[in-house]
């Protein structure tokens, strides 16, 4: 094993492209209960960039190695007296129940140590590109549809940013469960792709009125259930499109990510509609869910996701590979409009 490795480190809170540097660091040594993982692939999620900007739901101490959500790698060594997957086994490192704190410390590096309770075996045949995205987005899609909103077969589900990874997984899962989706995208170019994926209806905010189109599709009362990861004016329109007594679960705020004006960080709700039509707008955060769900429920949901992926019901979009040293380009691509597939750092792939 080499004594040193490369790690992508942010020295301080700031714009990822400005604060990230490639550094040489010693390869860490696993302690009891830990495994040393040689990272093969790790995504650049919006939330990873949000952490570096100091605007996520938790703040690590800086300097910090980037990448806080998930990765796939091989077990290189186990700590003393540690039971765990065999050396050489391919595993996902991700948030799992019963391990407090931020999901994963620093996946944007060649080696990391992780609590063995955070390791999940990778289903056979799953590419590194999909495996490194196995936990966060598929689990979020599953929980939003089946637990948070308990959407029933035949019901409408309205969702924003339908072309996102979560959005695509929501469409696939909904088809599997017989749920009908109304999918909001911001570009006309994306409409056909979403329909081809199985989205029942698509609304394009580039040239269509979200509230009016929802009423045309679901009936004048609106929809009873929605998920939103855009927030801002689009999130507000989703709440307007809800039927009386309807519910929207907000799980992201993509429209606010590069904004600094406090007015741009809100969802401007119509008070009358929320009060007199008793609509609910509430949040969902996977980290908090892990902190509050019973461990057996969390394990059940994780294994359900693994099964759905292994059976091909959920297909995780392949990412676009970048070597670590092209990090500036990779983080710029991550937030570029119409960028297509998600950028991943591939360090030791197939
Ligand atoms: N709360 C949780 O626990 C949780 C868990 C997982 C994910 N999330 C959140 O879910 C969201 C989606 O994540 P992901 O990894 O699935 O995304 P992704 O694969 O990186 O895709 C991003 C998508 O968002 C669209 N988009 C970006 N900015 C937008 C805006 N201002 N208005 C409308 N659409 C916009 C892009 O559309 P174009 O193609 O037009 O560029 C693209 O389709 C993120 O906010 C993420 O943080 C939250």
Short mmCIF file of N, CA, C and O in Angstrom, two decimals, residues 123 125-127 129-135 137-139 141 162-176 193 196-197 304-319 341-342:
data_model
loop_
_atom_site.label_atom_id
_atom_site.label_comp_id
_atom_site.label_asym_id
_atom_site.label_seq_id
_atom_site.Cartn_x
_atom_site.Cartn_y
_atom_site.Cartn_z
N UNK A 123 -24.54 -5.07 -5.14
CA UNK A 123 -25.17 -6.14 -5.93
C UNK A 123 -24.29 -6.52 -7.13
O UNK A 123 -23.67 -5.65 -7.74
N UNK A 125 -22.85 -7.30 -10.65
CA UNK A 125 -23.14 -6.75 -11.98
C UNK A 125 -23.42 -5.26 -12.00
O UNK A 125 -23.61 -4.69 -13.06
N UNK A 126 -23.48 -4.63 -10.82
CA UNK A 126 -23.74 -3.18 -10.80
C UNK A 126 -22.42 -2.45 -11.06
O UNK A 126 -21.42 -2.73 -10.39
N UNK A 127 -22.42 -1.54 -12.03
CA UNK A 127 -21.19 -0.83 -12.36
C UNK A 127 -20.76 0.07 -11.19
O UNK A 127 -21.59 0.44 -10.35
N UNK A 129 -20.07 3.09 -11.48
CA UNK A 129 -20.75 4.36 -11.71
C UNK A 129 -22.12 4.39 -11.02
O UNK A 129 -22.51 5.40 -10.44
N UNK A 130 -22.85 3.27 -11.09
CA UNK A 130 -24.15 3.20 -10.42
C UNK A 130 -23.99 2.90 -8.93
O UNK A 130 -24.71 3.47 -8.10
N UNK A 131 -23.03 2.01 -8.61
CA UNK A 131 -22.87 1.61 -7.21
C UNK A 131 -22.52 2.80 -6.32
O UNK A 131 -22.98 2.89 -5.18
N UNK A 132 -21.73 3.74 -6.86
CA UNK A 132 -21.33 4.87 -6.01
C UNK A 132 -22.48 5.83 -5.78
O UNK A 132 -22.36 6.78 -5.02
N UNK A 133 -23.62 5.59 -6.44
CA UNK A 133 -24.82 6.43 -6.23
C UNK A 133 -25.96 5.58 -5.66
O UNK A 133 -27.12 5.95 -5.77
N UNK A 134 -25.63 4.44 -5.08
CA UNK A 134 -26.67 3.47 -4.69
C UNK A 134 -27.53 3.94 -3.51
O UNK A 134 -28.72 3.64 -3.45
N UNK A 135 -26.91 4.63 -2.58
CA UNK A 135 -27.63 4.85 -1.32
C UNK A 135 -28.50 6.11 -1.34
O UNK A 135 -29.70 6.04 -1.07
N UNK A 137 -29.65 8.84 -3.46
CA UNK A 137 -30.79 9.22 -4.30
C UNK A 137 -31.84 8.12 -4.42
O UNK A 137 -33.05 8.40 -4.31
N UNK A 138 -31.47 6.86 -4.64
CA UNK A 138 -32.51 5.82 -4.70
C UNK A 138 -33.30 5.70 -3.39
O UNK A 138 -34.52 5.55 -3.41
N UNK A 139 -32.59 5.81 -2.27
CA UNK A 139 -33.29 5.72 -0.99
C UNK A 139 -34.23 6.92 -0.80
O UNK A 139 -35.36 6.77 -0.32
N UNK A 141 -35.71 8.62 -3.17
CA UNK A 141 -36.89 8.41 -4.03
C UNK A 141 -37.86 7.43 -3.38
O UNK A 141 -39.07 7.67 -3.32
N UNK A 162 -37.71 16.90 -12.71
CA UNK A 162 -37.95 15.48 -13.01
C UNK A 162 -36.78 14.82 -13.71
O UNK A 162 -36.66 13.60 -13.71
N UNK A 163 -35.91 15.63 -14.32
CA UNK A 163 -34.74 15.06 -15.01
C UNK A 163 -33.58 14.78 -14.08
O UNK A 163 -32.56 14.22 -14.50
N UNK A 164 -33.70 15.16 -12.81
CA UNK A 164 -32.63 14.88 -11.85
C UNK A 164 -32.56 13.38 -11.60
O UNK A 164 -33.48 12.63 -11.97
N UNK A 165 -31.50 12.95 -10.95
CA UNK A 165 -31.39 11.52 -10.65
C UNK A 165 -32.55 11.07 -9.77
O UNK A 165 -33.20 10.06 -10.05
N UNK A 166 -32.85 11.85 -8.71
CA UNK A 166 -33.99 11.48 -7.86
C UNK A 166 -35.27 11.46 -8.69
O UNK A 166 -36.07 10.52 -8.60
N UNK A 167 -35.43 12.48 -9.54
CA UNK A 167 -36.65 12.57 -10.36
C UNK A 167 -36.82 11.35 -11.25
O UNK A 167 -37.92 10.79 -11.37
N UNK A 168 -35.75 10.92 -11.87
CA UNK A 168 -35.82 9.74 -12.75
C UNK A 168 -36.16 8.49 -11.95
O UNK A 168 -36.91 7.62 -12.41
N UNK A 169 -35.60 8.39 -10.76
CA UNK A 169 -35.88 7.22 -9.93
C UNK A 169 -37.33 7.25 -9.44
O UNK A 169 -37.98 6.20 -9.35
N UNK A 170 -37.84 8.44 -9.16
CA UNK A 170 -39.26 8.57 -8.76
C UNK A 170 -40.15 8.09 -9.91
O UNK A 170 -41.15 7.38 -9.69
N UNK A 171 -39.80 8.45 -11.13
CA UNK A 171 -40.61 8.02 -12.29
C UNK A 171 -40.58 6.48 -12.40
O UNK A 171 -41.62 5.84 -12.56
N UNK A 172 -39.39 5.91 -12.31
CA UNK A 172 -39.27 4.44 -12.45
C UNK A 172 -40.05 3.71 -11.35
O UNK A 172 -40.78 2.75 -11.60
N UNK A 173 -39.88 4.20 -10.12
CA UNK A 173 -40.56 3.57 -8.99
C UNK A 173 -42.07 3.72 -9.13
O UNK A 173 -42.84 2.78 -8.86
N UNK A 174 -42.51 4.90 -9.56
CA UNK A 174 -43.95 5.16 -9.70
C UNK A 174 -44.55 4.23 -10.75
O UNK A 174 -45.64 3.67 -10.55
N UNK A 175 -43.86 4.05 -11.84
CA UNK A 175 -44.37 3.12 -12.87
C UNK A 175 -44.52 1.73 -12.29
O UNK A 175 -45.50 1.03 -12.51
N UNK A 176 -43.51 1.32 -11.55
CA UNK A 176 -43.51 -0.01 -10.93
C UNK A 176 -44.71 -0.16 -9.99
O UNK A 176 -45.31 -1.24 -9.89
N UNK A 193 -37.42 13.05 -23.34
CA UNK A 193 -36.65 12.08 -22.55
C UNK A 193 -37.44 11.61 -21.33
O UNK A 193 -37.44 10.42 -20.98
N UNK A 196 -40.13 9.30 -22.47
CA UNK A 196 -39.56 8.00 -22.85
C UNK A 196 -39.22 7.17 -21.62
O UNK A 196 -39.29 5.94 -21.63
N UNK A 197 -38.90 7.86 -20.54
CA UNK A 197 -38.56 7.16 -19.29
C UNK A 197 -39.81 6.61 -18.60
O UNK A 197 -39.71 5.79 -17.70
N UNK A 304 -34.43 -2.80 0.67
CA UNK A 304 -35.46 -2.68 -0.38
C UNK A 304 -34.87 -1.97 -1.60
O UNK A 304 -35.09 -2.39 -2.74
N UNK A 305 -34.11 -0.92 -1.34
CA UNK A 305 -33.48 -0.18 -2.45
C UNK A 305 -32.49 -1.07 -3.20
O UNK A 305 -32.48 -1.11 -4.43
N UNK A 306 -31.67 -1.78 -2.45
CA UNK A 306 -30.69 -2.67 -3.10
C UNK A 306 -31.41 -3.68 -3.97
O UNK A 306 -31.00 -3.97 -5.10
N UNK A 307 -32.51 -4.24 -3.47
CA UNK A 307 -33.26 -5.24 -4.25
C UNK A 307 -33.86 -4.61 -5.51
O UNK A 307 -33.81 -5.20 -6.59
N UNK A 308 -34.43 -3.42 -5.36
CA UNK A 308 -35.05 -2.75 -6.52
C UNK A 308 -34.00 -2.46 -7.59
O UNK A 308 -34.26 -2.57 -8.79
N UNK A 309 -32.79 -2.11 -7.15
CA UNK A 309 -31.71 -1.85 -8.11
C UNK A 309 -31.24 -3.18 -8.72
O UNK A 309 -31.09 -3.30 -9.94
N UNK A 310 -31.05 -4.18 -7.87
CA UNK A 310 -30.58 -5.48 -8.36
C UNK A 310 -31.57 -6.10 -9.34
O UNK A 310 -31.18 -6.74 -10.33
N UNK A 311 -32.88 -5.89 -9.09
CA UNK A 311 -33.92 -6.46 -9.98
C UNK A 311 -34.12 -5.63 -11.24
O UNK A 311 -34.89 -6.01 -12.13
N UNK A 312 -33.47 -4.47 -11.31
CA UNK A 312 -33.58 -3.62 -12.51
C UNK A 312 -34.81 -2.73 -12.50
O UNK A 312 -35.08 -2.05 -13.50
N UNK A 313 -35.58 -2.72 -11.40
CA UNK A 313 -36.73 -1.81 -11.32
C UNK A 313 -36.23 -0.36 -11.29
O UNK A 313 -36.75 0.52 -11.98
N UNK A 314 -35.19 -0.14 -10.50
CA UNK A 314 -34.55 1.18 -10.46
C UNK A 314 -33.22 1.10 -11.20
O UNK A 314 -32.39 0.24 -10.90
N UNK A 315 -33.06 1.98 -12.15
CA UNK A 315 -31.80 2.01 -12.90
C UNK A 315 -31.15 3.37 -12.64
O UNK A 315 -31.74 4.41 -12.97
N UNK A 316 -29.98 3.34 -12.02
CA UNK A 316 -29.31 4.59 -11.64
C UNK A 316 -28.55 5.11 -12.85
O UNK A 316 -27.73 4.38 -13.41
N UNK A 317 -28.83 6.34 -13.27
CA UNK A 317 -28.14 6.84 -14.47
C UNK A 317 -26.61 6.78 -14.30
O UNK A 317 -26.10 7.11 -13.23
N UNK A 318 -25.92 6.32 -15.36
CA UNK A 318 -24.46 6.29 -15.35
C UNK A 318 -23.94 7.72 -15.21
O UNK A 318 -24.54 8.65 -15.77
N UNK A 319 -22.83 7.88 -14.50
CA UNK A 319 -22.25 9.21 -14.36
C UNK A 319 -21.20 9.49 -15.43
O UNK A 319 -20.88 8.62 -16.24
N UNK A 341 -25.49 13.86 -17.66
CA UNK A 341 -25.24 12.95 -16.54
C UNK A 341 -24.38 13.60 -15.45
O UNK A 341 -23.63 14.54 -15.72
N UNK A 342 -24.50 13.04 -14.27
CA UNK A 342 -23.82 13.59 -13.09
C UNK A 342 -22.32 13.31 -13.14
O UNK A 342 -21.92 12.18 -13.42
#
